PDB file of C-alpha atoms in Angstrom:
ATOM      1  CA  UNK A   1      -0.098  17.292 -94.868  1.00 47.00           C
ATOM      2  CA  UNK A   2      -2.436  14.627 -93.143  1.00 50.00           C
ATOM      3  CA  UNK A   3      -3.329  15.892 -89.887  1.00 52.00           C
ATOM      4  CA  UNK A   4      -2.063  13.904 -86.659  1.00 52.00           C
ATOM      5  CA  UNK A   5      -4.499  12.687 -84.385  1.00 52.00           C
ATOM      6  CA  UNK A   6      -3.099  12.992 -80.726  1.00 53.00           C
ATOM      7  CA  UNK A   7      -3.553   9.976 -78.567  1.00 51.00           C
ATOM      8  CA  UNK A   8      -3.882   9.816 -74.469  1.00 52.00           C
ATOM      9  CA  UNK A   9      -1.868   7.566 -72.511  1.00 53.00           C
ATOM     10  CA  UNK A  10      -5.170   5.169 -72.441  1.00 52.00           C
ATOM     11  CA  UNK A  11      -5.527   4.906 -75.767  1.00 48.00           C
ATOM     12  CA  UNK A  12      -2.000   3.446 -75.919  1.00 55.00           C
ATOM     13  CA  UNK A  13      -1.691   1.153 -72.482  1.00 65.00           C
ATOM     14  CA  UNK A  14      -0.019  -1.835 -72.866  1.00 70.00           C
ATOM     15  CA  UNK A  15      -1.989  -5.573 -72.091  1.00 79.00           C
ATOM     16  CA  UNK A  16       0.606  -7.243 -69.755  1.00 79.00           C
ATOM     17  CA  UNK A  17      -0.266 -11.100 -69.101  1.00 85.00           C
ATOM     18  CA  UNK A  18      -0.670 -11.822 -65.714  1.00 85.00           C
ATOM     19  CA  UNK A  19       2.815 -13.151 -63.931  1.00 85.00           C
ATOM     20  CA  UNK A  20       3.556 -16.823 -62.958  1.00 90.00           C
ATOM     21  CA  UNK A  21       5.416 -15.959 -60.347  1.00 93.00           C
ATOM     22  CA  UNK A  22       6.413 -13.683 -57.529  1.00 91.00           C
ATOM     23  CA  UNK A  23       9.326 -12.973 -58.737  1.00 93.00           C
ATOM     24  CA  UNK A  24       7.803 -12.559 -62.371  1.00 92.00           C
ATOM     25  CA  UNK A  25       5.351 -10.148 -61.023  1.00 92.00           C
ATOM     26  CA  UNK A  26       7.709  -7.969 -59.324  1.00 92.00           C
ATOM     27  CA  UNK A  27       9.944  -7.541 -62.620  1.00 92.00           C
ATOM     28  CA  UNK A  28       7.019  -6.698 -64.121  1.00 91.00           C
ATOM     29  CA  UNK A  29       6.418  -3.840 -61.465  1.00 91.00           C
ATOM     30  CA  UNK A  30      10.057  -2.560 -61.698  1.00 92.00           C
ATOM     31  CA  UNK A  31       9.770  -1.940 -65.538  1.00 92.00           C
ATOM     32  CA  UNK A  32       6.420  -0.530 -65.188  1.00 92.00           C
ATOM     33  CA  UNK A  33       7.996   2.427 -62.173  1.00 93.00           C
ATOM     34  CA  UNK A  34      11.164   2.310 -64.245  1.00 93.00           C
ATOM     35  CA  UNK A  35       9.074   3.434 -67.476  1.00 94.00           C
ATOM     36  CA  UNK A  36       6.849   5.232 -65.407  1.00 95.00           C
ATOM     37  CA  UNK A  37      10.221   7.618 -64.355  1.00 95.00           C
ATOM     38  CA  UNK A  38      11.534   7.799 -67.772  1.00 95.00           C
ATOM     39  CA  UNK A  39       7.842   9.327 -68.831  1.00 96.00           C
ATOM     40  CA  UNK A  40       8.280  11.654 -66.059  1.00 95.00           C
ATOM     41  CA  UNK A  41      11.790  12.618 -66.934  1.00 95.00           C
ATOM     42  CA  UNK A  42      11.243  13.227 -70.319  1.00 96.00           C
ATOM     43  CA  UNK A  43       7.952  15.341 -69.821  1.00 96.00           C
ATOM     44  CA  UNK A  44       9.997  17.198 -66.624  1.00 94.00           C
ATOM     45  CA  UNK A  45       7.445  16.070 -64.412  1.00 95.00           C
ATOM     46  CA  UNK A  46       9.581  13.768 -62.497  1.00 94.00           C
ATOM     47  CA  UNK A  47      10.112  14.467 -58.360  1.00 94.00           C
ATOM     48  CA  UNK A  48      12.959  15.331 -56.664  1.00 94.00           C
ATOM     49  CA  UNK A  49      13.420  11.716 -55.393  1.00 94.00           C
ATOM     50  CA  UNK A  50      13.144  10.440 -59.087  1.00 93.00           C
ATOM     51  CA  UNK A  51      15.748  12.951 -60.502  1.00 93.00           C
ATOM     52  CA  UNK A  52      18.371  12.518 -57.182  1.00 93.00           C
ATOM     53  CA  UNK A  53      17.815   8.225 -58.003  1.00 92.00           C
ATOM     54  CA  UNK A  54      18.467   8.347 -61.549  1.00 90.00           C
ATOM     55  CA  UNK A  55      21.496  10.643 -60.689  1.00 92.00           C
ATOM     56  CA  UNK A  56      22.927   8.819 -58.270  1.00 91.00           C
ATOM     57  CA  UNK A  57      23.483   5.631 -60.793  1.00 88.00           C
ATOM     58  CA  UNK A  58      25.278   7.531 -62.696  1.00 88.00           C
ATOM     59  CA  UNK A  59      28.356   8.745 -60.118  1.00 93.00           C
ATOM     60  CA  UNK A  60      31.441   7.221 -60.242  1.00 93.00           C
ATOM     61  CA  UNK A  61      30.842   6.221 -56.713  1.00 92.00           C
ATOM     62  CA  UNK A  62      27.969   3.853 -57.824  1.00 92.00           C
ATOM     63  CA  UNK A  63      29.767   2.464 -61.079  1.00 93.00           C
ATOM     64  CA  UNK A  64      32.642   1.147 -58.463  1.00 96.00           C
ATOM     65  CA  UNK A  65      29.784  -0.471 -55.532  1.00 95.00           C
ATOM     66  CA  UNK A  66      28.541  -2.387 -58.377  1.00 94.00           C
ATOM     67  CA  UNK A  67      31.895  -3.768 -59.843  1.00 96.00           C
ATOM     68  CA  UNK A  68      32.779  -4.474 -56.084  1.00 97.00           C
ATOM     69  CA  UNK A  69      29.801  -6.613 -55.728  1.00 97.00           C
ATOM     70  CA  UNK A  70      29.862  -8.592 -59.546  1.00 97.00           C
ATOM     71  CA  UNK A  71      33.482  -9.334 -58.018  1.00 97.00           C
ATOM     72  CA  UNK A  72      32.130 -10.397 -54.359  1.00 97.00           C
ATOM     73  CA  UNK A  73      29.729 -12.596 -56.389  1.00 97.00           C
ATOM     74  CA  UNK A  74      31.983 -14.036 -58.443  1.00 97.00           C
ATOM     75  CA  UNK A  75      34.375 -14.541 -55.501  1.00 97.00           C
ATOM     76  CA  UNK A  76      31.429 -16.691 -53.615  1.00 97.00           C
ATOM     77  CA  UNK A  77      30.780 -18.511 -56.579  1.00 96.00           C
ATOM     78  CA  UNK A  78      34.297 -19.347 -56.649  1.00 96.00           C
ATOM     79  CA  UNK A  79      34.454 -20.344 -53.381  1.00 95.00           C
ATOM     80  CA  UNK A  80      31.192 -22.617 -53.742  1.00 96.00           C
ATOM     81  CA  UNK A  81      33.242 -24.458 -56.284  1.00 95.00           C
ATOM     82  CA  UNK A  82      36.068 -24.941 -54.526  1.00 95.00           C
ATOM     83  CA  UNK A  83      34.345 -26.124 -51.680  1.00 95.00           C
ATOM     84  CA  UNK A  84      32.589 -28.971 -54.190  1.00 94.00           C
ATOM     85  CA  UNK A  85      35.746 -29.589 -55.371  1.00 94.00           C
ATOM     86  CA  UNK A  86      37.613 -30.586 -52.171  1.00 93.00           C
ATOM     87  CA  UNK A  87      34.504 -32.094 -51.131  1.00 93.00           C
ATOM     88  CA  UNK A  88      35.145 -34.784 -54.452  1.00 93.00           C
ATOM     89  CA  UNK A  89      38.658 -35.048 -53.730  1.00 94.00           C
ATOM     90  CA  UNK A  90      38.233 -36.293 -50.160  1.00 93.00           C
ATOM     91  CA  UNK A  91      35.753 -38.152 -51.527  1.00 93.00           C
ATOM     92  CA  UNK A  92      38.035 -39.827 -54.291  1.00 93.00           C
ATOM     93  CA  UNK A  93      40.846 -40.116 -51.308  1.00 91.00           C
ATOM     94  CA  UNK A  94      38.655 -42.150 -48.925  1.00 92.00           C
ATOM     95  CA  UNK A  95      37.410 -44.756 -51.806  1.00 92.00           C
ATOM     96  CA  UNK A  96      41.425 -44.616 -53.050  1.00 90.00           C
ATOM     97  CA  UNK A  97      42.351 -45.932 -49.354  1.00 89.00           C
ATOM     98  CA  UNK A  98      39.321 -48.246 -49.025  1.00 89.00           C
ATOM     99  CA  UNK A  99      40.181 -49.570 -51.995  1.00 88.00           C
ATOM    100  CA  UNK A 100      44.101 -50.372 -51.293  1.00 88.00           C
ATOM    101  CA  UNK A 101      42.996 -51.609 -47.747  1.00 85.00           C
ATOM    102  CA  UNK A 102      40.480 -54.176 -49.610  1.00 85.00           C
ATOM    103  CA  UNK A 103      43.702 -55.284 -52.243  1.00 84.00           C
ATOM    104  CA  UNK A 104      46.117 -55.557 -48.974  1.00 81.00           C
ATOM    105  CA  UNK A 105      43.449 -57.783 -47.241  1.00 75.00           C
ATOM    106  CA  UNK A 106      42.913 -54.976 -44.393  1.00 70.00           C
ATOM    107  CA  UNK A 107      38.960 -55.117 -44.627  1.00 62.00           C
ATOM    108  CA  UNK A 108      37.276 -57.934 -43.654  1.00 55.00           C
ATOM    109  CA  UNK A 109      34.522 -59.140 -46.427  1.00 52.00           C
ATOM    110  CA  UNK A 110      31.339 -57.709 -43.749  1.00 49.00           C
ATOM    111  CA  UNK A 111      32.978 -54.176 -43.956  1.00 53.00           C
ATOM    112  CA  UNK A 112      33.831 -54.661 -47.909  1.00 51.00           C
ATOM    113  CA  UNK A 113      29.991 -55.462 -48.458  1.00 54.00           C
ATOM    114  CA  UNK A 114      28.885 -52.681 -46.285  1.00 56.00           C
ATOM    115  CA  UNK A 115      31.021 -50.071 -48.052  1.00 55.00           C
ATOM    116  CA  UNK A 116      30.086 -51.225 -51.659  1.00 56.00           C
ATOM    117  CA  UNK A 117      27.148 -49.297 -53.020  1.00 56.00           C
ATOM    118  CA  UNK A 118      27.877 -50.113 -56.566  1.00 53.00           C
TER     119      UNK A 118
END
């Protein structure tokens, strides 16, 4: 058998390209802690804190907060759009009526040029 040369963690770092963003940057520090704590885990190195946060994702209790919040965020989005919606519809409505006033001879021809942004 060949023998196995054993290499240290900076023989195997990774080259991460610099972020664009804030927000880019900070995902990029997440997976580094988040790899970081599955080193630690694996090796049994990891701290109380580490082992108690990895633990509490997996409860029940968590499972349910994060359903509860995918449905509050869907419920907002929801709400967003129907918002937008009856924003259109009144929107619709008041051309509908400014329209049937115009063909009824309601609106004089200073308001009917005012209102026209065609």
């Amino acid at each position: 058998m060949a023998k196995r040369t054993r290499t240290t963690s900076k023989d195997t770092q990774k080259k991460i390209r610099p972020a664009m963003t804030p927000e880019a940057r900070e995902n990029q520090l997440i997976a580094l802690a988040v790899d970081l704590a599955e080193k630690q885990l694996i090796e049994g190195t990891a701290s109380s804190q580490v082992i108690t946060h990895y633990l509490k994702l997996g409860t029940t209790k968590e499972k349910i907060e994060r359903e509860i919040l995918e449905k509050q965020k869907e419920l907002i989005v929801a709400k967003t759009e129907n918002l937008q919606s009856a924003k259109r519809i009144e929107e619709l409505y008041s051309n509908a009526l400014k329209a049937m006033q115009n063909y009824s001879g309601q609106l004089s021809s200073v308001e009917d040029d005012e209102d026209d942004d065609y």
